[in-house]
mmCIF file of C-alpha atoms and ligand atoms in Angstrom:
data_model
loop_
_atom_site.group_PDB
_atom_site.id
_atom_site.type_symbol
_atom_site.label_atom_id
_atom_site.label_comp_id
_atom_site.label_asym_id
_atom_site.label_seq_id
_atom_site.Cartn_x
_atom_site.Cartn_y
_atom_site.Cartn_z
ATOM 1 C CA MET A 89 19.146 22.540 30.996
ATOM 2 C CA ALA A 90 21.805 20.481 31.977
ATOM 3 C CA ILE A 91 19.833 17.989 34.041
ATOM 4 C CA PRO A 92 18.085 15.910 31.761
ATOM 5 C CA TYR A 93 14.415 14.961 32.374
ATOM 6 C CA VAL A 94 13.711 11.477 33.457
ATOM 7 C CA LEU A 95 12.530 10.190 29.786
ATOM 8 C CA ASP A 96 15.705 11.584 28.000
ATOM 9 C CA ALA A 97 17.845 10.388 30.996
ATOM 10 C CA ALA A 98 16.258 6.839 30.257
ATOM 11 C CA HIS A 99 17.257 7.721 26.146
ATOM 12 C CA LEU A 100 20.777 8.846 27.049
ATOM 13 C CA LEU A 101 21.546 5.805 29.016
ATOM 14 C CA ALA A 102 19.977 3.128 26.434
ATOM 15 C CA ASP A 103 22.158 4.856 23.643
ATOM 16 C CA ARG A 104 25.409 4.624 25.666
ATOM 17 C CA ALA A 105 24.672 0.726 25.860
ATOM 18 C CA ILE A 106 23.288 0.252 21.806
ATOM 19 C CA ARG A 107 25.617 -0.078 19.210
ATOM 20 C CA ARG A 108 24.531 0.064 15.358
ATOM 21 C CA GLY A 109 22.908 -3.192 14.325
ATOM 22 C CA ASP A 110 22.077 -4.406 17.702
ATOM 23 C CA LEU A 111 18.636 -5.788 19.194
ATOM 24 C CA ALA A 112 16.657 -3.570 21.395
ATOM 25 C CA VAL A 113 13.360 -4.515 22.993
ATOM 26 C CA ASP A 114 10.485 -1.871 23.902
ATOM 27 C CA ALA A 115 8.694 -3.708 26.583
ATOM 28 C CA THR A 116 5.681 -0.862 26.626
ATOM 29 C CA VAL A 117 5.472 0.004 22.731
ATOM 30 C CA GLY A 118 2.544 2.798 23.674
ATOM 31 C CA ASN A 119 2.396 5.747 21.257
ATOM 32 C CA GLY A 120 5.897 4.636 19.854
ATOM 33 C CA HIS A 121 8.199 7.356 21.128
ATOM 34 C CA ASP A 122 10.698 4.883 22.740
ATOM 35 C CA THR A 123 10.138 2.302 19.769
ATOM 36 C CA LEU A 124 11.097 5.300 17.462
ATOM 37 C CA PHE A 125 14.359 6.076 19.455
ATOM 38 C CA LEU A 126 15.506 2.546 19.922
ATOM 39 C CA ALA A 127 14.700 2.052 15.888
ATOM 40 C CA ARG A 128 17.129 4.923 15.305
ATOM 41 C CA SER A 129 19.781 3.759 17.577
ATOM 42 C CA VAL A 130 20.253 0.491 16.337
ATOM 43 C CA GLY A 131 19.795 1.790 12.633
ATOM 44 C CA PRO A 132 19.769 0.183 9.255
ATOM 45 C CA GLY A 133 20.629 -3.736 10.090
ATOM 46 C CA GLY A 134 19.324 -3.562 13.767
ATOM 47 C CA ARG A 135 16.471 -4.923 14.975
ATOM 48 C CA VAL A 136 13.963 -3.712 17.608
ATOM 49 C CA ILE A 137 10.939 -5.985 19.200
ATOM 50 C CA GLY A 138 8.186 -4.348 20.994
ATOM 51 C CA PHE A 139 5.406 -5.496 22.941
ATOM 52 C CA ASP A 140 2.201 -3.738 24.017
ATOM 53 C CA ILE A 141 -1.419 -5.429 25.235
ATOM 54 C CA GLN A 142 -3.273 -2.939 23.186
ATOM 55 C CA GLN A 143 -3.399 -3.534 19.325
ATOM 56 C CA GLU A 144 -4.269 0.196 18.475
ATOM 57 C CA ALA A 145 -0.613 1.322 20.140
ATOM 58 C CA LEU A 146 1.022 -1.474 17.912
ATOM 59 C CA ASP A 147 -0.694 0.001 14.814
ATOM 60 C CA GLU A 148 0.119 3.572 15.504
ATOM 61 C CA THR A 149 3.447 2.828 16.492
ATOM 62 C CA ARG A 150 4.091 0.793 13.103
ATOM 63 C CA ARG A 151 2.879 3.746 10.840
ATOM 64 C CA ARG A 152 5.545 5.851 12.885
ATOM 65 C CA ILE A 153 8.262 3.532 12.423
ATOM 66 C CA GLN A 154 7.363 3.094 8.625
ATOM 67 C CA ALA A 155 7.572 6.969 8.286
ATOM 68 C CA ASP A 156 10.764 7.665 10.479
ATOM 69 C CA ALA A 157 12.852 4.440 10.448
ATOM 70 C CA SER A 158 11.897 1.923 8.033
ATOM 71 C CA ASP A 159 15.108 0.772 7.315
ATOM 72 C CA THR A 160 15.355 -0.928 10.930
ATOM 73 C CA SER A 161 13.793 -4.393 11.169
ATOM 74 C CA LEU A 162 10.558 -4.048 13.571
ATOM 75 C CA ARG A 163 8.642 -6.958 15.070
ATOM 76 C CA LEU A 164 5.745 -5.844 17.037
ATOM 77 C CA ILE A 165 4.032 -8.517 19.458
ATOM 78 C CA HIS A 166 0.446 -8.217 20.748
ATOM 79 C CA ALA A 167 1.393 -9.674 24.114
ATOM 80 C CA GLY A 168 2.239 -8.474 27.733
ATOM 81 C CA HIS A 169 5.998 -8.204 28.173
ATOM 82 C CA GLU A 170 5.858 -10.889 30.897
ATOM 83 C CA THR A 171 5.919 -13.299 27.717
ATOM 84 C CA MET A 172 9.077 -11.704 26.359
ATOM 85 C CA ALA A 173 11.466 -14.735 27.263
ATOM 86 C CA THR A 174 8.837 -17.085 25.456
ATOM 87 C CA HIS A 175 8.937 -14.711 22.519
ATOM 88 C CA LEU A 176 12.294 -14.243 21.968
ATOM 89 C CA GLY A 177 13.585 -17.628 22.836
ATOM 90 C CA GLU A 178 16.606 -19.175 24.828
ATOM 91 C CA ASN A 179 18.880 -18.079 21.452
ATOM 92 C CA ALA A 180 18.304 -14.464 22.269
ATOM 93 C CA TYR A 181 19.564 -14.831 25.675
ATOM 94 C CA GLY A 182 22.248 -12.661 26.248
ATOM 95 C CA THR A 183 21.962 -10.832 23.142
ATOM 96 C CA VAL A 184 19.894 -7.687 23.835
ATOM 97 C CA SER A 185 21.466 -4.266 24.194
ATOM 98 C CA ALA A 186 18.912 -2.168 25.617
ATOM 99 C CA VAL A 187 15.082 -2.963 27.113
ATOM 100 C CA MET A 188 13.255 -0.052 27.939
ATOM 101 C CA PHE A 189 10.085 0.110 30.200
ATOM 102 C CA ASN A 190 7.754 2.880 30.283
ATOM 103 C CA LEU A 191 5.141 1.950 32.948
ATOM 104 C CA GLY A 192 1.322 3.027 33.536
ATOM 105 C CA TYR A 193 -1.221 3.485 31.113
ATOM 106 C CA LEU A 194 -1.131 4.887 27.471
ATOM 107 C CA PRO A 195 -1.468 8.533 27.911
ATOM 108 C CA GLY A 196 -5.007 9.667 26.258
ATOM 109 C CA GLY A 197 -5.897 5.879 26.163
ATOM 110 C CA ASP A 198 -7.902 3.388 28.719
ATOM 111 C CA HIS A 199 -6.371 4.193 32.187
ATOM 112 C CA SER A 200 -7.518 0.371 33.031
ATOM 113 C CA MET A 201 -5.038 -1.084 30.599
ATOM 114 C CA THR A 202 -2.068 -0.226 33.080
ATOM 115 C CA THR A 203 1.050 -1.980 33.858
ATOM 116 C CA THR A 204 1.008 -4.005 37.109
ATOM 117 C CA SER A 205 3.679 -5.123 40.014
ATOM 118 C CA GLU A 206 3.431 -8.723 38.851
ATOM 119 C CA THR A 207 3.883 -8.881 35.162
ATOM 120 C CA THR A 208 6.368 -6.072 35.350
ATOM 121 C CA TRP A 209 8.495 -8.205 37.840
ATOM 122 C CA SER A 210 8.279 -11.214 35.566
ATOM 123 C CA ALA A 211 9.165 -9.057 32.404
ATOM 124 C CA LEU A 212 12.138 -7.564 34.459
ATOM 125 C CA ASP A 213 13.526 -11.306 35.400
ATOM 126 C CA ALA A 214 13.102 -12.058 31.732
ATOM 127 C CA SER A 215 15.102 -8.850 30.621
ATOM 128 C CA VAL A 216 17.866 -9.833 32.570
ATOM 129 C CA LYS A 217 18.294 -13.219 30.827
ATOM 130 C CA LEU A 218 18.075 -11.512 27.446
ATOM 131 C CA LEU A 219 20.568 -8.529 28.410
ATOM 132 C CA ARG A 220 24.159 -8.870 26.611
ATOM 133 C CA PRO A 221 26.998 -7.848 29.053
ATOM 134 C CA GLY A 222 27.348 -4.101 29.055
ATOM 135 C CA GLY A 223 23.655 -3.748 28.079
ATOM 136 C CA VAL A 224 20.720 -1.584 30.033
ATOM 137 C CA ILE A 225 17.524 -1.968 31.393
ATOM 138 C CA THR A 226 15.589 1.348 32.019
ATOM 139 C CA VAL A 227 12.526 1.448 33.732
ATOM 140 C CA VAL A 228 10.107 4.845 33.922
ATOM 141 C CA ALA A 229 7.601 4.373 36.607
ATOM 142 C CA TYR A 230 4.975 6.820 37.734
ATOM 143 C CA THR A 231 3.413 6.829 41.375
ATOM 144 C CA GLY A 232 0.309 9.229 40.509
ATOM 145 C CA HIS A 233 -1.976 6.648 39.428
ATOM 146 C CA GLU A 234 -3.655 3.441 41.647
ATOM 147 C CA GLY A 235 -1.174 0.690 41.776
ATOM 148 C CA GLY A 236 1.621 2.978 40.286
ATOM 149 C CA GLU A 237 3.294 3.719 44.031
ATOM 150 C CA GLU A 238 3.120 0.057 44.779
ATOM 151 C CA GLU A 239 4.577 -0.856 41.197
ATOM 152 C CA ALA A 240 7.446 1.541 41.698
ATOM 153 C CA TYR A 241 8.386 0.176 45.145
ATOM 154 C CA ALA A 242 8.303 -3.516 43.202
ATOM 155 C CA VAL A 243 10.926 -2.092 40.840
ATOM 156 C CA GLU A 244 12.949 -0.521 43.320
ATOM 157 C CA SER A 245 13.125 -3.872 45.298
ATOM 158 C CA TRP A 246 13.819 -5.846 42.351
ATOM 159 C CA ALA A 247 16.464 -3.714 41.291
ATOM 160 C CA SER A 248 18.031 -3.391 45.097
ATOM 161 C CA ALA A 249 18.385 -7.047 45.154
ATOM 162 C CA LEU A 250 20.705 -7.794 41.804
ATOM 163 C CA PRO A 251 24.258 -8.682 42.780
ATOM 164 C CA GLU A 252 26.338 -5.842 42.589
ATOM 165 C CA ALA A 253 29.190 -8.371 41.303
ATOM 166 C CA SER A 254 26.950 -8.484 38.103
ATOM 167 C CA PHE A 255 25.094 -5.790 37.938
ATOM 168 C CA ARG A 256 25.288 -1.658 38.209
ATOM 169 C CA THR A 257 21.882 -0.409 39.304
ATOM 170 C CA LEU A 258 20.440 3.327 39.834
ATOM 171 C CA SER A 259 17.362 5.220 40.396
ATOM 172 C CA TYR A 260 16.856 8.849 39.423
ATOM 173 C CA ARG A 261 14.387 10.951 40.188
ATOM 174 C CA PHE A 262 13.997 14.833 41.059
ATOM 175 C CA VAL A 263 13.532 15.501 44.681
ATOM 176 C CA ASN A 264 11.879 18.964 44.929
ATOM 177 C CA GLN A 265 9.002 18.605 42.442
ATOM 178 C CA PRO A 266 5.553 18.876 44.377
ATOM 179 C CA SER A 267 3.282 16.023 42.190
ATOM 180 C CA ASP A 268 4.329 12.751 41.842
ATOM 181 C CA PRO A 269 7.335 13.053 39.276
ATOM 182 C CA PRO A 270 8.211 9.756 37.430
ATOM 183 C CA ARG A 271 11.442 7.942 38.320
ATOM 184 C CA LEU A 272 14.057 6.151 36.499
ATOM 185 C CA TYR A 273 15.487 2.962 37.613
ATOM 186 C CA ALA A 274 18.131 1.518 35.350
ATOM 187 C CA VAL A 275 20.444 -1.385 35.327
ATOM 188 C CA GLU A 276 23.499 -2.216 33.622
ATOM 189 C CA LYS A 277 25.068 -5.967 33.218
ATOM 190 C CA ARG A 278 28.326 -5.795 33.814
ATOM 191 C CA VAL A 279 31.068 -7.077 31.454
ATOM 192 C CA GLY A 280 33.208 -9.864 32.637
HETATM 193 C C1 SAM B 358 2.784 4.954 29.491
HETATM 194 S S1 SAM B 358 2.260 4.061 27.980
HETATM 195 C C2 SAM B 358 3.998 3.720 27.238
HETATM 196 C C3 SAM B 358 4.735 4.966 26.576
HETATM 197 C C4 SAM B 358 5.410 4.280 25.004
HETATM 198 N N1 SAM B 358 7.004 3.837 25.929
HETATM 199 C C5 SAM B 358 5.909 5.603 24.422
HETATM 200 O O1 SAM B 358 7.033 5.939 23.943
HETATM 201 O O2 SAM B 358 4.630 6.377 23.697
HETATM 202 C C6 SAM B 358 2.392 2.205 28.748
HETATM 203 C C7 SAM B 358 1.756 1.203 27.823
HETATM 204 O O3 SAM B 358 2.342 -0.001 28.423
HETATM 205 C C8 SAM B 358 1.258 -0.869 28.009
HETATM 206 N N2 SAM B 358 0.983 -2.155 28.855
HETATM 207 C C9 SAM B 358 0.632 -2.265 29.838
HETATM 208 N N3 SAM B 358 0.718 -3.393 30.245
HETATM 209 C C10 SAM B 358 1.186 -4.123 29.686
HETATM 210 C C11 SAM B 358 1.966 -5.512 29.589
HETATM 211 N N4 SAM B 358 1.759 -6.300 30.663
HETATM 212 N N5 SAM B 358 2.879 -5.595 28.633
HETATM 213 C C12 SAM B 358 3.087 -4.534 27.604
HETATM 214 N N6 SAM B 358 2.677 -3.395 27.650
HETATM 215 C C13 SAM B 358 1.660 -3.331 28.461
HETATM 216 C C14 SAM B 358 -0.416 -0.162 27.854
HETATM 217 O O4 SAM B 358 -0.851 -0.729 26.918
HETATM 218 C C15 SAM B 358 0.434 1.083 27.378
HETATM 219 O O5 SAM B 358 0.629 1.485 25.924
#
Protein backbone atom coordinates (compact mmCIF):
# COMPACT_ATOMS: atom_id res chain seq x y z
CA MET A 1 0.00 0.00 0.00
CA ALA A 2 1.28 3.43 -0.88
CA ILE A 3 -0.08 5.24 2.17
CA PRO A 4 1.67 4.01 5.33
CA TYR A 5 -0.20 3.04 8.47
CA VAL A 6 0.20 5.46 11.35
CA LEU A 7 2.83 3.40 13.21
CA ASP A 8 4.83 2.89 10.01
CA ALA A 9 4.60 6.61 9.22
CA ALA A 10 6.03 7.38 12.68
CA HIS A 11 8.97 5.07 11.93
CA LEU A 12 9.50 6.62 8.50
CA LEU A 13 9.67 10.12 9.95
CA ALA A 14 11.94 9.16 12.84
CA ASP A 15 14.22 7.22 10.50
CA ARG A 16 14.72 10.30 8.31
CA ALA A 17 16.04 12.19 11.35
CA ILE A 18 18.30 9.46 12.77
CA ARG A 19 21.91 8.86 11.77
CA ARG A 20 24.08 5.93 12.81
CA GLY A 21 25.64 6.53 16.22
CA ASP A 22 22.90 8.94 17.37
CA LEU A 23 20.99 9.18 20.64
CA ALA A 24 17.24 8.41 20.53
CA VAL A 25 14.53 8.18 23.18
CA ASP A 26 11.53 5.87 23.42
CA ALA A 27 9.17 7.72 25.77
CA THR A 28 6.73 4.78 26.09
CA VAL A 29 8.64 1.51 25.84
CA GLY A 30 5.68 -0.91 26.17
CA ASN A 31 6.38 -4.14 24.29
CA GLY A 32 9.55 -2.67 22.83
CA HIS A 33 8.69 -2.54 19.14
CA ASP A 34 9.64 1.14 18.86
CA THR A 35 12.69 0.61 21.08
CA LEU A 36 13.90 -2.11 18.72
CA PHE A 37 13.26 0.10 15.71
CA LEU A 38 15.27 2.92 17.33
CA ALA A 39 18.08 0.53 18.33
CA ARG A 40 18.37 -0.71 14.74
CA SER A 41 18.26 2.85 13.38
CA VAL A 42 21.02 4.26 15.60
CA GLY A 43 23.00 1.02 15.15
CA PRO A 44 26.16 -0.10 16.93
CA GLY A 45 27.72 2.90 18.61
CA GLY A 46 24.32 4.54 18.97
CA ARG A 47 22.34 4.92 22.18
CA VAL A 48 18.67 4.43 23.04
CA ILE A 49 17.07 5.51 26.31
CA GLY A 50 13.59 4.23 27.12
CA PHE A 51 10.98 5.06 29.76
CA ASP A 52 8.03 3.09 31.08
CA ILE A 53 6.15 2.98 34.37
CA GLN A 54 5.81 -0.83 34.16
CA GLN A 55 8.85 -2.95 35.02
CA GLU A 56 7.45 -5.95 33.06
CA ALA A 57 7.47 -3.87 29.89
CA LEU A 58 11.11 -2.93 30.43
CA ASP A 59 12.11 -6.55 31.18
CA GLU A 60 10.42 -7.82 28.03
CA THR A 61 12.02 -5.08 25.96
CA ARG A 62 15.49 -5.79 27.31
CA ARG A 63 15.10 -9.41 26.18
CA ARG A 64 13.93 -8.23 22.75
CA ILE A 65 16.90 -5.92 22.28
CA GLN A 66 19.41 -8.50 23.53
CA ALA A 67 18.09 -10.92 20.93
CA ASP A 68 18.00 -8.52 17.99
CA ALA A 69 20.11 -5.38 18.53
CA SER A 70 22.55 -6.18 21.29
CA ASP A 71 25.27 -3.91 19.84
CA THR A 72 23.27 -0.78 20.62
CA SER A 73 23.70 0.81 24.04
CA LEU A 74 20.35 0.60 25.82
CA ARG A 75 19.30 2.33 29.04
CA LEU A 76 15.80 1.47 30.27
CA ILE A 77 14.41 3.68 33.01
CA HIS A 78 11.54 2.59 35.25
CA ALA A 79 9.94 6.03 35.54
CA GLY A 80 7.43 8.24 33.79
CA HIS A 81 8.59 10.09 30.69
CA GLU A 82 7.78 13.36 32.49
CA THR A 83 11.12 12.80 34.30
CA MET A 84 13.02 12.70 30.99
CA ALA A 85 14.85 16.00 31.34
CA THR A 86 16.04 15.10 34.85
CA HIS A 87 17.26 11.65 33.82
CA LEU A 88 19.07 12.79 30.69
CA GLY A 89 20.41 15.98 32.24
CA GLU A 90 21.17 19.39 30.78
CA ASN A 91 24.23 18.04 28.96
CA ALA A 92 21.85 16.13 26.69
CA TYR A 93 19.91 19.23 25.63
CA GLY A 94 20.06 19.64 21.86
CA THR A 95 21.55 16.19 21.24
CA VAL A 96 18.63 13.77 20.70
CA SER A 97 17.69 12.81 17.12
CA ALA A 98 14.28 11.31 17.79
CA VAL A 99 11.81 10.98 20.66
CA MET A 100 8.97 8.54 20.05
CA PHE A 101 5.70 8.41 22.01
CA ASN A 102 3.09 5.70 21.58
CA LEU A 103 0.40 6.78 24.02
CA GLY A 104 -2.30 4.86 25.84
CA TYR A 105 -1.95 1.52 27.61
CA LEU A 106 0.08 -1.63 27.05
CA PRO A 107 -1.83 -3.93 24.67
CA GLY A 108 -2.70 -7.07 26.64
CA GLY A 109 -1.73 -5.34 29.89
CA ASP A 110 -3.35 -3.28 32.63
CA HIS A 111 -5.56 -0.70 30.90
CA SER A 112 -5.44 1.59 33.94
CA MET A 113 -1.68 2.12 33.46
CA THR A 114 -2.23 4.64 30.70
CA THR A 115 -0.48 7.85 29.71
CA THR A 116 -2.22 11.08 30.74
CA SER A 117 -2.57 14.52 29.20
CA GLU A 118 -0.63 16.24 32.00
CA THR A 119 2.41 13.95 32.04
CA THR A 120 2.48 13.67 28.24
CA TRP A 121 2.45 17.48 27.92
CA SER A 122 5.28 17.81 30.39
CA ALA A 123 7.32 15.09 28.59
CA LEU A 124 6.73 16.84 25.25
CA ASP A 125 8.09 20.09 26.71
CA ALA A 126 11.19 18.19 27.86
CA SER A 127 11.56 16.49 24.46
CA VAL A 128 11.72 19.82 22.66
CA LYS A 129 14.66 20.87 24.83
CA LEU A 130 16.45 17.56 24.24
CA LEU A 131 15.92 17.54 20.47
CA ARG A 132 18.81 18.49 18.21
CA PRO A 133 18.18 20.72 15.19
CA GLY A 134 16.78 18.43 12.49
CA GLY A 135 15.52 16.02 15.15
CA VAL A 136 11.97 14.69 15.25
CA ILE A 137 9.34 13.93 17.90
CA THR A 138 6.59 11.47 16.92
CA VAL A 139 3.43 10.94 18.96
CA VAL A 140 0.87 8.23 18.18
CA ALA A 141 -2.35 8.99 20.07
CA TYR A 142 -5.44 6.81 20.51
CA THR A 143 -8.90 8.15 21.18
CA GLY A 144 -10.95 4.99 21.87
CA HIS A 145 -10.21 4.71 25.61
CA GLU A 146 -11.18 6.95 28.52
CA GLY A 147 -9.06 10.08 28.49
CA GLY A 148 -7.68 9.31 25.01
CA GLU A 149 -9.65 11.98 23.17
CA GLU A 150 -8.61 14.61 25.72
CA GLU A 151 -4.99 13.50 25.48
CA ALA A 152 -4.95 13.64 21.66
CA TYR A 153 -6.48 17.12 21.87
CA ALA A 154 -3.77 18.16 24.35
CA VAL A 155 -1.03 16.91 22.01
CA GLU A 156 -2.60 18.71 19.05
CA SER A 157 -2.86 21.94 21.08
CA TRP A 158 0.72 21.61 22.26
CA ALA A 159 2.07 20.98 18.74
CA SER A 160 -0.06 23.75 17.20
CA ALA A 161 1.37 26.30 19.65
CA LEU A 162 5.01 25.66 18.73
CA PRO A 163 6.47 28.65 16.86
CA GLU A 164 6.61 28.10 13.12
CA ALA A 165 9.99 29.83 12.86
CA SER A 166 11.59 27.09 14.96
CA PHE A 167 9.45 23.98 14.37
CA ARG A 168 7.60 22.15 11.62
CA THR A 169 4.60 20.20 12.96
CA LEU A 170 2.00 17.94 11.38
CA SER A 171 -0.91 15.63 12.13
CA TYR A 172 -1.63 12.50 10.11
CA ARG A 173 -4.70 10.29 10.31
CA PHE A 174 -7.04 8.30 8.14
CA VAL A 175 -10.30 10.18 7.78
CA ASN A 176 -12.59 7.47 6.36
CA GLN A 177 -12.13 4.81 9.03
CA PRO A 178 -15.18 4.26 11.24
CA SER A 179 -13.78 3.45 14.67
CA ASP A 180 -11.38 5.86 16.36
CA PRO A 181 -8.28 5.41 14.18
CA PRO A 182 -5.00 6.44 15.83
CA ARG A 183 -3.45 9.80 14.98
CA LEU A 184 0.16 10.68 14.43
CA TYR A 185 1.60 14.04 15.44
CA ALA A 186 5.15 14.90 14.47
CA VAL A 187 7.44 17.81 15.29
CA GLU A 188 10.72 18.66 13.59
CA LYS A 189 13.09 21.20 15.10
CA ARG A 190 14.30 23.45 12.30
CA VAL A 191 18.00 23.69 11.56
CA GLY A 192 19.36 27.21 11.94
C1 LIG B 1 0.82 1.82 23.72
S1 LIG B 1 2.01 1.30 24.89
C2 LIG B 1 3.55 1.57 24.07
C3 LIG B 1 3.84 0.60 22.97
C4 LIG B 1 5.31 0.55 22.59
N1 LIG B 1 5.80 1.77 22.04
C5 LIG B 1 5.66 -0.61 21.67
O1 LIG B 1 6.32 -0.40 20.66
O2 LIG B 1 5.29 -1.72 22.01
C6 LIG B 1 2.00 2.61 26.09
C7 LIG B 1 2.98 2.40 27.22
O3 LIG B 1 3.11 3.64 27.92
C8 LIG B 1 3.39 3.32 29.27
N2 LIG B 1 3.17 4.51 30.10
C9 LIG B 1 2.05 4.96 30.70
N3 LIG B 1 2.30 6.12 31.34
C10 LIG B 1 3.62 6.41 31.15
C11 LIG B 1 4.47 7.48 31.53
N4 LIG B 1 4.02 8.50 32.27
N5 LIG B 1 5.76 7.43 31.14
C12 LIG B 1 6.24 6.42 30.37
N6 LIG B 1 5.47 5.38 29.96
C13 LIG B 1 4.18 5.38 30.34
C14 LIG B 1 2.48 2.15 29.57
O4 LIG B 1 2.95 1.45 30.71
C15 LIG B 1 2.58 1.36 28.26
O5 LIG B 1 3.56 0.37 28.36
